[in-house]
Amino acid sequence: MTAPRLIDVANAAGVSRATASRVLAGTQRNVDPDLARRVEEAAERLDYQPNHSARALRTGATGTIGVIVPTLANPYFVQLADAIAQHVRAVGGALVVSDAANDTAIEAEQIDTLLGGRVDGLFVIPVSASASGPAIREAARRRPVVLFDRWARGSGTVAVTLDNVSAVKLLVDHLEEIGRRRIALVADQTSSSGAERLAAFTKLQGSGATTILLPDFTTDAGRTAARRIIEQRDRIDAVVCGADVLAVGLVSTLHRSSVAVPRQIAVTGFDDTEMLKLLDPPITSIRHPLSVMAERGLTLLQAPGGERTERVERFPPQLVVRASTSEL
């Protein structure tokens, strides 16, 4: 048996092919509600599946959105891509995810590859605040582009991010409330989120506060930070990590060095990925409103180009307290 065609739905509903097409494409604004109902019922009865390839040939749209993340080795970026995917699927689209390997040159190559694959739009989580902008700006001239979670200078397009200043304040206030006064920050130096978290922490704690700056967000970088912290334990009783993967590497190294968390050093993450609940102790972190951010990002991606002027839209964080910062 051959699959039902659009004309079969139209005939079953007693309407023209054009009317059936408008209803099933979601553009039935000028279609009589009774006719629209008949088309929808006929499509369901016949188990009609739209031919997206044929639609793409007619309209130039593929229904596919691209996402470029800095690295899929970081569970947070997987969680982020999943939040976007849920909203893209809800409107009948598909998602293609690409890994930039924390390298701006590879990031630029992946942008070209996805645009060459005829995606309708692109989400980019920039590798670098300073170096990712030119390639993104060029992409935004060809197709709608929205930056997600991070921004890049000179990108020429809008960014949907967390309010990092408020997030850092939530963490520092929480640590001070449980009596910690010698707080250190572990963060990266290249991303916009890392730079914002460093600036916010320095403003709250003063220029003399302990900061350990690393080239990237990885568990290995967290282990490196832990070794530096162990060398100056008398100056530190709490650590704010700029990413969950840093916190995981840091806590595991502290444990191996017989430094008790949280009794000797309290530790927080930043992303609230699922793995934090499985650690001993579970780690306090900052939760991003990823679903709300993804919905806003998709709206901007589908909006007229004038609504994607270069700017940053920030969304409120949520503090999730766990045993790694238990009050003693």
Short mmCIF file of C-alpha atoms in Angstrom, two decimals:
data_model
loop_
_atom_site.label_atom_id
_atom_site.label_comp_id
_atom_site.label_asym_id
_atom_site.label_seq_id
_atom_site.Cartn_x
_atom_site.Cartn_y
_atom_site.Cartn_z
CA MET A 1 0.00 0.00 0.00
CA THR A 2 1.39 3.42 -0.95
CA ALA A 3 1.57 6.18 1.64
CA PRO A 4 -1.33 8.66 1.53
CA ARG A 5 -0.61 11.85 -0.40
CA LEU A 6 -1.76 15.39 0.20
CA ILE A 7 -4.32 15.05 -2.61
CA ASP A 8 -5.77 11.98 -0.83
CA VAL A 9 -6.29 14.06 2.33
CA ALA A 10 -7.88 16.84 0.29
CA ASN A 11 -10.26 14.41 -1.44
CA ALA A 12 -11.20 12.74 1.85
CA ALA A 13 -11.94 16.13 3.41
CA GLY A 14 -13.79 17.43 0.35
CA VAL A 15 -11.51 20.45 -0.07
CA SER A 16 -9.00 21.66 -2.61
CA ARG A 17 -5.37 20.56 -2.47
CA ALA A 18 -4.35 24.16 -1.73
CA THR A 19 -6.69 24.34 1.27
CA ALA A 20 -5.39 21.04 2.66
CA SER A 21 -1.82 22.25 2.19
CA ARG A 22 -2.45 25.48 4.11
CA VAL A 23 -4.12 23.67 7.00
CA LEU A 24 -1.42 21.01 7.36
CA ALA A 25 1.34 23.63 7.11
CA GLY A 26 -0.23 25.57 9.98
CA THR A 27 -1.13 28.58 7.82
CA GLN A 28 -4.93 28.21 7.84
CA ARG A 29 -5.61 31.79 8.96
CA ASN A 30 -8.06 32.39 6.08
CA VAL A 31 -9.52 28.87 6.05
CA ASP A 32 -13.02 28.24 7.39
CA PRO A 33 -12.68 26.49 10.81
CA ASP A 34 -15.03 23.69 9.75
CA LEU A 35 -12.93 22.98 6.64
CA ALA A 36 -9.76 23.04 8.73
CA ARG A 37 -11.27 20.53 11.15
CA ARG A 38 -12.25 18.23 8.27
CA VAL A 39 -8.71 18.35 6.87
CA GLU A 40 -7.13 17.56 10.25
CA GLU A 41 -9.53 14.67 10.84
CA ALA A 42 -8.89 13.27 7.33
CA ALA A 43 -5.11 13.50 7.83
CA GLU A 44 -5.36 11.65 11.14
CA ARG A 45 -7.70 9.00 9.70
CA LEU A 46 -5.38 8.34 6.75
CA ASP A 47 -2.22 8.57 8.92
CA TYR A 48 -0.85 11.20 6.53
CA GLN A 49 2.82 12.14 7.03
CA PRO A 50 3.98 15.41 5.42
CA ASN A 51 6.72 15.15 2.80
CA HIS A 52 9.28 17.54 4.27
CA SER A 53 11.72 17.04 1.39
CA ALA A 54 9.15 18.15 -1.15
CA ARG A 55 8.24 21.12 1.02
CA ALA A 56 11.90 22.11 1.23
CA LEU A 57 12.19 22.06 -2.57
CA ARG A 58 9.16 24.32 -2.88
CA THR A 59 9.93 26.80 -0.12
CA GLY A 60 13.69 26.64 0.35
CA ALA A 61 13.15 25.69 4.03
CA THR A 62 14.36 22.39 5.46
CA GLY A 63 12.90 22.52 8.96
CA THR A 64 16.39 21.82 10.30
CA ILE A 65 18.17 23.95 12.90
CA GLY A 66 21.90 23.69 13.59
CA VAL A 67 23.60 23.94 16.99
CA ILE A 68 27.34 24.36 17.45
CA VAL A 69 28.62 23.70 20.97
CA PRO A 70 32.18 24.26 22.23
CA THR A 71 32.54 20.57 23.14
CA LEU A 72 30.29 17.56 23.66
CA ALA A 73 32.70 16.31 26.32
CA ASN A 74 31.05 18.74 28.75
CA PRO A 75 27.68 17.30 29.89
CA TYR A 76 26.28 20.81 30.29
CA PHE A 77 26.44 21.42 26.53
CA VAL A 78 24.65 18.12 25.90
CA GLN A 79 21.94 19.23 28.34
CA LEU A 80 21.78 22.60 26.58
CA ALA A 81 21.43 21.02 23.12
CA ASP A 82 18.66 18.76 24.44
CA ALA A 83 16.72 21.78 25.73
CA ILE A 84 16.89 23.36 22.27
CA ALA A 85 15.99 20.06 20.59
CA GLN A 86 12.80 19.72 22.61
CA HIS A 87 11.52 23.08 21.40
CA VAL A 88 12.61 22.47 17.80
CA ARG A 89 10.81 19.10 17.78
CA ALA A 90 7.70 20.72 19.26
CA VAL A 91 7.33 22.82 16.11
CA GLY A 92 8.01 19.89 13.79
CA GLY A 93 11.67 20.58 13.12
CA ALA A 94 14.91 18.65 13.44
CA LEU A 95 18.20 19.49 15.11
CA VAL A 96 21.78 18.92 13.96
CA VAL A 97 24.49 19.27 16.62
CA SER A 98 28.16 19.92 15.90
CA ASP A 99 31.22 20.00 18.19
CA ALA A 100 33.77 22.83 17.85
CA ALA A 101 36.40 20.98 19.94
CA ASN A 102 37.03 24.21 21.90
CA ASP A 103 38.81 25.59 18.83
CA THR A 104 37.69 28.76 17.01
CA ALA A 105 39.11 27.53 13.68
CA ILE A 106 37.09 24.31 13.91
CA GLU A 107 34.11 26.37 15.05
CA ALA A 108 34.32 28.46 11.85
CA GLU A 109 34.61 25.28 9.75
CA GLN A 110 31.54 23.77 11.42
CA ILE A 111 29.55 26.96 10.81
CA ASP A 112 30.34 26.71 7.08
CA THR A 113 29.52 23.01 7.04
CA LEU A 114 26.12 23.43 8.66
CA LEU A 115 25.18 26.41 6.51
CA GLY A 116 26.23 24.41 3.45
CA GLY A 117 23.86 21.68 4.62
CA ARG A 118 20.97 24.13 4.24
CA VAL A 119 19.94 24.56 7.87
CA ASP A 120 17.25 27.20 8.29
CA GLY A 121 19.02 28.81 11.22
CA LEU A 122 21.87 28.36 13.63
CA PHE A 123 22.45 28.45 17.38
CA VAL A 124 26.08 29.01 18.33
CA ILE A 125 27.62 28.73 21.80
CA PRO A 126 30.83 30.64 21.06
CA VAL A 127 34.18 29.18 22.02
CA SER A 128 35.74 32.61 22.56
CA ALA A 129 34.34 36.00 23.52
CA SER A 130 37.04 37.73 21.51
CA ALA A 131 37.83 35.43 18.58
CA SER A 132 34.51 33.80 17.59
CA GLY A 133 32.81 37.01 16.44
CA PRO A 134 33.98 37.35 12.79
CA ALA A 135 32.87 33.89 11.66
CA ILE A 136 29.52 34.31 13.40
CA ARG A 137 28.99 37.74 11.86
CA GLU A 138 29.60 36.30 8.39
CA ALA A 139 27.17 33.46 9.10
CA ALA A 140 24.50 35.91 10.27
CA ARG A 141 24.64 37.57 6.84
CA ARG A 142 23.67 34.26 5.24
CA ARG A 143 21.18 32.75 7.67
CA PRO A 144 19.47 33.62 11.00
CA VAL A 145 21.92 33.10 13.90
CA VAL A 146 21.33 33.34 17.65
CA LEU A 147 24.07 32.99 20.27
CA PHE A 148 23.16 30.84 23.25
CA ASP A 149 24.58 30.78 26.80
CA ARG A 150 27.54 32.95 25.72
CA TRP A 151 28.15 36.06 23.61
CA ALA A 152 30.98 37.06 21.29
CA ARG A 153 32.12 40.58 20.51
CA GLY A 154 31.39 41.69 16.97
CA SER A 155 29.06 38.78 16.25
CA GLY A 156 26.38 41.03 14.76
CA THR A 157 23.57 39.07 16.40
CA VAL A 158 21.64 38.61 19.63
CA ALA A 159 22.76 36.39 22.53
CA VAL A 160 20.49 34.60 25.01
CA THR A 161 22.43 33.99 28.24
CA LEU A 162 22.27 33.53 31.98
CA ASP A 163 22.54 36.53 34.30
CA ASN A 164 26.02 35.55 35.49
CA VAL A 165 26.38 38.49 37.86
CA SER A 166 23.28 37.45 39.81
CA ALA A 167 24.40 33.83 39.76
CA VAL A 168 27.80 34.59 41.31
CA LYS A 169 26.14 36.73 43.97
CA LEU A 170 23.79 33.86 44.87
CA LEU A 171 26.75 31.54 45.36
CA VAL A 172 28.89 33.99 47.35
CA ASP A 173 25.98 35.04 49.56
CA HIS A 174 25.17 31.39 50.26
CA LEU A 175 28.76 30.56 51.22
CA GLU A 176 29.01 33.59 53.48
CA GLU A 177 25.72 32.65 55.16
CA ILE A 178 27.24 29.31 56.19
CA GLY A 179 30.28 31.07 57.62
CA ARG A 180 32.77 30.82 54.77
CA ARG A 181 34.88 33.94 54.32
CA ARG A 182 37.97 32.77 52.43
CA ILE A 183 36.33 32.04 49.08
CA ALA A 184 38.26 31.27 45.90
CA LEU A 185 37.03 31.26 42.30
CA VAL A 186 38.03 28.73 39.65
CA ALA A 187 37.08 29.85 36.13
CA ASP A 188 38.19 29.90 32.49
CA GLN A 189 39.67 32.95 30.76
CA THR A 190 38.32 32.88 27.22
CA SER A 191 34.52 32.54 27.24
CA SER A 192 32.13 35.40 27.92
CA SER A 193 30.57 33.45 30.79
CA GLY A 194 33.96 32.92 32.41
CA ALA A 195 34.84 36.60 32.06
CA GLU A 196 31.52 37.71 33.53
CA ARG A 197 31.81 35.34 36.48
CA LEU A 198 35.35 36.51 37.19
CA ALA A 199 34.33 40.18 37.04
CA ALA A 200 31.34 39.62 39.32
CA PHE A 201 33.39 37.64 41.84
CA THR A 202 36.18 40.24 41.92
CA LYS A 203 33.67 43.02 42.47
CA LEU A 204 32.11 41.16 45.42
CA GLN A 205 35.33 39.87 47.02
CA GLY A 206 37.83 42.55 46.06
CA SER A 207 40.89 42.47 43.83
CA GLY A 208 42.86 40.54 46.45
CA ALA A 209 40.52 37.55 46.36
CA THR A 210 41.97 34.19 45.31
CA THR A 211 41.24 33.38 41.67
CA ILE A 212 42.54 30.41 39.70
CA LEU A 213 42.14 31.00 35.97
CA LEU A 214 42.28 28.08 33.57
CA PRO A 215 42.31 27.72 29.76
CA ASP A 216 39.06 25.75 29.56
CA PHE A 217 36.21 23.96 31.35
CA THR A 218 37.29 20.31 31.87
CA THR A 219 37.62 17.84 34.72
CA ASP A 220 41.40 17.89 34.16
CA ALA A 221 41.38 21.65 34.65
CA GLY A 222 39.44 21.09 37.87
CA ARG A 223 42.12 18.68 39.07
CA THR A 224 44.80 21.27 38.29
CA ALA A 225 42.87 23.87 40.29
CA ALA A 226 42.55 21.46 43.23
CA ARG A 227 46.31 20.98 43.41
CA ARG A 228 46.81 24.75 43.56
CA ILE A 229 44.14 25.07 46.25
CA ILE A 230 45.74 22.34 48.36
CA GLU A 231 49.00 24.32 48.31
CA GLN A 232 47.22 27.28 49.95
CA ARG A 233 44.61 25.55 52.12
CA ASP A 234 45.10 27.96 55.01
CA ARG A 235 43.80 30.78 52.77
CA ILE A 236 40.73 28.99 51.38
CA ASP A 237 37.63 27.52 53.01
CA ALA A 238 35.29 27.56 49.99
CA VAL A 239 35.56 27.37 46.20
CA VAL A 240 33.18 28.64 43.52
CA CYS A 241 33.79 26.67 40.32
CA GLY A 242 32.76 28.32 37.06
CA ALA A 243 31.45 25.02 35.67
CA ASP A 244 30.26 21.67 37.01
CA VAL A 245 33.05 19.76 35.25
CA LEU A 246 35.58 21.89 37.14
CA ALA A 247 33.85 21.07 40.41
CA VAL A 248 33.88 17.33 39.65
CA GLY A 249 37.62 17.31 38.94
CA LEU A 250 38.30 19.50 41.95
CA VAL A 251 36.27 17.49 44.48
CA SER A 252 37.71 14.15 43.33
CA THR A 253 41.27 15.48 43.78
CA LEU A 254 40.49 16.98 47.18
CA HIS A 255 39.15 13.60 48.31
CA ARG A 256 42.29 11.79 47.16
CA SER A 257 44.34 14.34 49.10
CA SER A 258 42.26 13.75 52.27
CA VAL A 259 40.71 17.23 52.18
CA ALA A 260 37.14 16.89 53.46
CA VAL A 261 34.28 18.47 51.50
CA PRO A 262 32.50 20.43 52.90
CA ARG A 263 34.05 20.27 56.40
CA GLN A 264 37.38 21.76 55.34
CA ILE A 265 36.48 23.27 51.97
CA ALA A 266 32.96 23.88 50.66
CA VAL A 267 32.57 23.58 46.88
CA THR A 268 30.00 24.80 44.36
CA GLY A 269 29.53 24.06 40.68
CA PHE A 270 27.85 26.11 37.99
CA ASP A 271 25.33 24.51 35.53
CA ASP A 272 23.44 21.95 37.65
CA THR A 273 24.09 18.98 35.38
CA GLU A 274 22.63 15.61 36.38
CA MET A 275 25.98 14.13 37.44
CA LEU A 276 26.20 16.44 40.47
CA LYS A 277 23.47 14.50 42.25
CA LEU A 278 25.47 11.28 41.98
CA LEU A 279 28.64 12.50 43.64
CA ASP A 280 29.59 12.17 47.30
CA PRO A 281 28.79 14.71 48.48
CA PRO A 282 26.27 16.00 45.90
CA ILE A 283 27.42 19.43 44.74
CA THR A 284 25.64 22.78 45.14
CA SER A 285 25.25 24.54 41.80
CA ILE A 286 23.48 27.15 39.68
CA ARG A 287 20.55 26.02 37.56
CA HIS A 288 20.00 27.73 34.22
CA PRO A 289 16.41 28.19 32.96
CA LEU A 290 17.40 26.31 29.80
CA SER A 291 13.89 25.57 28.55
CA VAL A 292 12.84 29.23 28.81
CA MET A 293 16.09 30.34 27.20
CA ALA A 294 15.69 27.82 24.37
CA GLU A 295 12.13 28.94 23.70
CA ARG A 296 13.24 32.57 23.53
CA GLY A 297 16.18 31.67 21.32
CA LEU A 298 13.97 29.84 18.84
CA THR A 299 11.53 32.77 18.76
CA LEU A 300 14.41 35.11 17.93
CA LEU A 301 15.73 32.71 15.30
CA GLN A 302 12.35 32.78 13.53
CA ALA A 303 11.85 36.55 13.94
CA PRO A 304 12.60 39.23 11.31
CA GLY A 305 16.29 40.05 11.09
CA GLY A 306 15.82 43.45 12.72
CA GLU A 307 14.97 41.73 16.01
CA ARG A 308 18.38 40.05 16.15
CA THR A 309 20.50 43.17 16.62
CA GLU A 310 23.71 42.56 18.56
CA ARG A 311 22.85 42.60 22.26
CA VAL A 312 22.64 40.26 25.25
CA GLU A 313 19.37 39.08 26.80
CA ARG A 314 19.92 37.68 30.31
CA PHE A 315 17.80 35.19 32.24
CA PRO A 316 17.62 34.68 36.04
CA PRO A 317 19.55 31.83 37.73
CA GLN A 318 18.41 29.50 40.49
CA LEU A 319 20.61 28.34 43.39
CA VAL A 320 20.37 24.59 44.07
CA VAL A 321 21.88 23.78 47.49
CA ARG A 322 23.32 20.33 48.14
CA ALA A 323 25.60 18.67 50.69
CA SER A 324 28.87 20.10 49.31
CA THR A 325 28.02 23.36 51.10
CA SER A 326 26.23 21.98 54.11
CA GLU A 327 26.23 24.28 57.12
CA LEU A 328 28.47 22.93 59.86
#
